[in-house]
CSV table of C-alpha atoms in Angstrom, one decimal:
chain,number,residue,atom,x,y,z
A,14,MET,CA,35.9,51.3,24.2
A,15,ARG,CA,38.0,49.3,21.2
A,16,ARG,CA,36.9,46.1,23.5
A,17,PHE,CA,34.2,47.0,24.3
A,18,LEU,CA,33.3,47.9,20.4
A,19,ALA,CA,34.6,44.6,19.3
A,20,SER,CA,32.7,43.3,21.9
A,21,GLY,CA,29.2,44.1,20.8
A,22,VAL,CA,29.9,43.7,17.2
A,23,GLN,CA,30.8,40.0,17.4
A,24,SER,CA,27.7,39.6,19.7
A,25,LEU,CA,25.3,40.7,17.2
A,26,LEU,CA,27.3,38.5,14.4
A,27,LEU,CA,26.2,35.9,16.7
A,28,THR,CA,22.7,36.6,16.9
A,29,PHE,CA,22.5,36.8,13.3
A,30,GLY,CA,23.6,34.0,12.5
A,31,VAL,CA,21.7,31.8,15.8
A,32,SER,CA,18.7,33.9,14.5
A,33,ALA,CA,19.6,33.2,10.5
A,34,ALA,CA,19.4,29.0,10.8
A,35,MET,CA,16.8,29.7,13.4
A,36,LEU,CA,14.9,30.8,10.2
A,37,LEU,CA,16.9,28.0,7.4
A,38,VAL,CA,15.2,25.7,9.8
A,39,VAL,CA,11.5,27.3,10.0
A,40,SER,CA,11.7,27.6,5.8
A,41,CYS,CA,12.6,23.2,5.8
A,42,ASP,CA,9.7,22.0,8.4
A,43,SER,CA,7.4,25.0,6.5
A,44,SER,CA,7.9,22.3,3.0
A,45,PRO,CA,4.4,21.3,1.7
A,46,GLU,CA,2.9,17.9,2.9
A,47,ARG,CA,0.9,15.2,2.3
A,48,ASN,CA,-2.0,15.2,3.9
A,49,TYR,CA,-3.7,12.1,3.2
A,50,SER,CA,-3.1,9.1,3.2
A,51,VAL,CA,-1.4,7.2,0.6
A,52,PRO,CA,-3.8,3.8,-1.3
A,53,ARG,CA,-3.1,0.4,0.3
A,54,ASN,CA,-3.4,-1.3,-2.6
A,55,LEU,CA,-2.2,0.7,-6.4
A,56,CYS,CA,-5.6,-0.2,-8.5
A,57,GLY,CA,-6.4,-3.3,-7.0
A,58,LEU,CA,-2.5,-4.5,-6.9
A,59,SER,CA,-1.3,-5.9,-3.8
A,60,LEU,CA,2.4,-4.4,-4.1
A,61,PRO,CA,4.6,-3.5,-0.9
A,62,LYS,CA,3.6,0.2,-0.1
A,63,GLN,CA,7.1,1.5,-0.4
A,64,GLU,CA,7.5,0.8,-3.8
A,65,TYR,CA,4.6,3.5,-5.0
A,66,SER,CA,4.6,6.1,-2.2
A,67,THR,CA,6.9,8.0,-3.5
A,68,LEU,CA,5.0,8.5,-6.4
A,69,PHE,CA,2.4,10.3,-4.3
A,70,GLY,CA,3.4,14.2,-3.6
A,71,ALA,CA,1.7,17.2,-0.6
A,72,GLY,CA,-1.4,17.4,-1.2
A,73,ASP,CA,-4.7,17.6,1.4
A,74,GLU,CA,-7.2,15.4,-0.7
A,75,ILE,CA,-6.8,12.6,-3.0
A,76,GLY,CA,-9.4,11.2,-5.2
A,77,ARG,CA,-9.4,8.3,-7.9
A,78,GLU,CA,-10.8,7.6,-10.8
A,79,ASP,CA,-11.7,4.1,-12.1
A,80,HIS,CA,-10.8,2.9,-15.8
A,81,PRO,CA,-14.0,0.7,-17.6
A,82,GLU,CA,-11.8,-2.6,-17.0
A,83,ASN,CA,-9.8,-3.7,-14.3
A,84,LEU,CA,-5.9,-5.0,-14.4
A,85,GLY,CA,-6.0,-8.6,-15.6
A,86,SER,CA,-9.5,-8.1,-17.2
A,87,ARG,CA,-9.1,-9.9,-20.6
A,88,GLU,CA,-11.4,-7.5,-22.0
A,89,VAL,CA,-10.5,-5.1,-25.0
A,90,GLY,CA,-10.6,-1.7,-23.1
A,91,ILE,CA,-8.1,0.5,-20.8
A,92,GLN,CA,-8.0,-0.6,-17.5
A,93,GLY,CA,-6.4,0.0,-14.6
A,94,CYS,CA,-6.8,3.5,-12.6
A,95,ARG,CA,-6.1,7.4,-11.8
A,96,TYR,CA,-4.9,9.5,-9.0
A,97,SER,CA,-5.2,12.7,-8.3
A,98,VAL,CA,-3.4,14.7,-6.1
A,99,GLU,CA,-4.2,18.3,-6.3
A,100,GLU,CA,-2.6,19.5,-9.5
A,101,SER,CA,-0.2,16.1,-10.1
A,102,THR,CA,-1.4,12.5,-11.5
A,103,VAL,CA,-0.6,9.7,-10.5
A,104,SER,CA,-2.3,6.7,-13.3
A,105,VAL,CA,-1.2,3.1,-14.1
A,106,THR,CA,-3.5,1.8,-17.2
A,107,GLY,CA,-2.8,-1.6,-19.0
A,108,GLU,CA,-4.3,-1.8,-22.5
A,109,TRP,CA,-4.7,-5.2,-25.1
A,110,VAL,CA,-2.4,-4.5,-28.5
A,111,GLN,CA,-1.6,-5.8,-31.1
A,112,GLU,CA,2.5,-7.4,-31.9
A,113,ASN,CA,3.3,-4.5,-34.4
A,114,ASP,CA,0.3,-2.7,-34.0
A,115,LYS,CA,0.7,-0.1,-37.0
A,116,ALA,CA,-1.9,2.5,-34.5
A,117,ALA,CA,-0.9,1.8,-31.4
A,118,PRO,CA,2.6,1.4,-29.4
A,119,SER,CA,3.3,-2.6,-28.8
A,120,THR,CA,6.8,-2.6,-27.5
A,121,PRO,CA,8.1,-0.9,-23.8
A,122,GLN,CA,10.0,1.8,-26.1
A,123,GLU,CA,7.1,3.1,-28.1
A,124,GLY,CA,5.0,3.2,-25.2
A,125,VAL,CA,7.5,5.8,-23.7
A,126,LYS,CA,7.6,7.7,-26.5
A,127,ALA,CA,4.2,7.5,-26.5
A,128,HIS,CA,4.4,10.4,-23.5
A,129,ASN,CA,6.1,12.6,-25.5
A,130,THR,CA,8.8,12.8,-24.0
A,131,ARG,CA,12.9,13.6,-24.5
A,132,ASP,CA,13.5,10.7,-23.0
A,133,LYS,CA,15.7,8.6,-24.1
A,134,PRO,CA,13.8,4.7,-23.0
A,135,ARG,CA,16.1,3.0,-19.8
A,136,LYS,CA,16.0,-0.8,-20.3
A,137,TYR,CA,15.4,-2.0,-16.8
A,138,ALA,CA,16.6,-5.8,-16.9
A,139,GLY,CA,14.1,-8.3,-15.2
A,140,ARG,CA,11.8,-11.1,-15.9
A,141,TYR,CA,9.1,-8.3,-17.9
A,142,ASP,CA,10.3,-6.6,-21.2
A,143,VAL,CA,10.5,-3.1,-18.8
A,144,ALA,CA,11.7,0.9,-20.3
A,145,THR,CA,11.4,3.0,-17.9
A,146,TRP,CA,11.6,7.6,-17.9
A,147,ARG,CA,11.6,9.9,-15.6
A,148,ASN,CA,7.7,10.3,-15.2
A,149,GLY,CA,7.5,6.2,-15.1
A,150,ALA,CA,8.0,2.9,-17.1
A,151,VAL,CA,6.2,0.6,-19.2
A,152,THR,CA,6.2,-3.6,-19.9
A,153,VAL,CA,4.7,-6.2,-22.0
A,154,VAL,CA,3.8,-9.5,-22.0
A,155,ASP,CA,2.5,-11.6,-24.2
A,156,CYS,CA,-0.4,-13.5,-24.1
A,157,PRO,CA,-1.9,-15.6,-26.6
A,158,ARG,CA,-5.8,-15.8,-26.2
A,159,PRO,CA,-7.7,-19.3,-26.7
A,160,PRO,CA,-8.9,-20.6,-30.6
A,161,GLY,CA,-12.1,-18.8,-31.4
A,162,ASP,CA,-11.2,-16.1,-29.5
A,163,LYS,CA,-12.8,-12.6,-31.3
A,164,ASP,CA,-10.0,-10.6,-30.4
A,165,ARG,CA,-7.6,-13.1,-30.5
A,166,LEU,CA,-5.1,-10.3,-32.2
A,167,PHE,CA,-5.7,-8.3,-29.1
A,168,SER,CA,-2.1,-11.2,-27.6
A,169,ARG,CA,0.2,-8.3,-25.5
A,170,LEU,CA,-0.8,-6.7,-22.5
A,171,LEU,CA,1.2,-3.3,-22.3
A,172,LEU,CA,1.5,-1.5,-18.7
A,173,ASP,CA,2.0,2.2,-17.9
A,174,ILE,CA,2.3,3.1,-15.3
A,175,TYR,CA,2.7,7.5,-14.9
A,176,ALA,CA,3.7,9.7,-12.1
A,177,ASN,CA,3.5,13.5,-13.6
A,178,ASP,CA,5.3,15.3,-10.6
A,179,THR,CA,7.6,13.5,-8.0
A,180,GLN,CA,11.1,13.9,-6.8
A,181,LEU,CA,12.1,12.0,-9.0
A,182,SER,CA,11.4,13.9,-12.0
A,183,ASP,CA,14.7,15.4,-11.2
A,184,ASP,CA,17.0,12.6,-10.7
A,185,PRO,CA,16.8,10.1,-13.8
A,186,ASP,CA,18.7,7.6,-11.8
A,187,ARG,CA,16.6,6.7,-8.8
A,188,ALA,CA,14.1,7.2,-11.1
A,189,HIS,CA,14.6,4.3,-13.3
A,190,LYS,CA,15.0,1.8,-10.7
A,191,VAL,CA,12.0,3.1,-9.2
A,192,PHE,CA,10.0,2.5,-11.4
A,193,GLY,CA,11.5,-0.1,-13.1
A,194,LYS,CA,11.1,-2.2,-10.3
A,195,LEU,CA,7.9,-1.2,-9.6
A,196,ALA,CA,7.1,-2.0,-13.3
A,197,GLN,CA,8.3,-5.6,-13.1
A,198,ASP,CA,6.4,-5.8,-10.3
A,199,ALA,CA,2.8,-4.5,-10.9
A,200,MET,CA,3.2,-6.8,-14.6
A,201,GLY,CA,4.5,-10.0,-11.5
A,202,GLU,CA,0.5,-9.3,-10.0
A,203,VAL,CA,-0.8,-8.8,-13.4
A,204,MET,CA,0.3,-12.2,-15.1
A,205,LYS,CA,-1.9,-14.1,-11.0
A,206,LYS,CA,-4.9,-12.6,-12.8
A,207,LEU,CA,-4.0,-14.3,-16.4
A,208,ASP,CA,-4.4,-17.5,-17.3
A,209,CYS,CA,-1.7,-17.3,-20.7
A,210,LYS,CA,-0.6,-20.6,-22.1
A,211,ARG,CA,3.0,-18.8,-23.4
A,212,LYS,CA,5.8,-17.3,-20.3
A,213,PRO,CA,6.4,-14.0,-21.1
A,214,LYS,CA,9.5,-12.8,-22.7
A,215,THR,CA,12.5,-12.1,-20.3
A,216,ALA,CA,14.7,-9.2,-20.6
């Protein structure tokens, strides 16, 4: 009788263990999914999709809002675009600023701080001056304008890449690598559209 009861208890425990394992698998499989296509380019920049697909989270639809100017424009104004998925945002924003501007960010470190984050900007080595934080990266390049240009003082292009709801937010080291490389490559694509007389600053 005791042997029968022990066998029955073992069977129940085994059944319970299998059921719990199946429940865990089902729970993992039912996690939110991305039911839309990641953009073929990033705000008009031809970059490998694997470099920026991580920025786009779960959701059913994606929207895009274009800024007044295209990335790489010489016009002094906001350039780039912003994507929205559910309540998350991914954006690539460019703006011409003055070097040592007293009223607006003009360095990658100042650009990061402008997001009102407690994160300390981390320098990412490469051809361009880049600073990262857990939700993005900021990079700048100096590109003098021709003599007589009415906007000649606005000779520095600041590029800000931002994503507010990604897995990278919980992994600062990975965020540094992903956003850092993306910022370097994105600025490289923007520079193909600009005719700068002076080489960009190196890190």
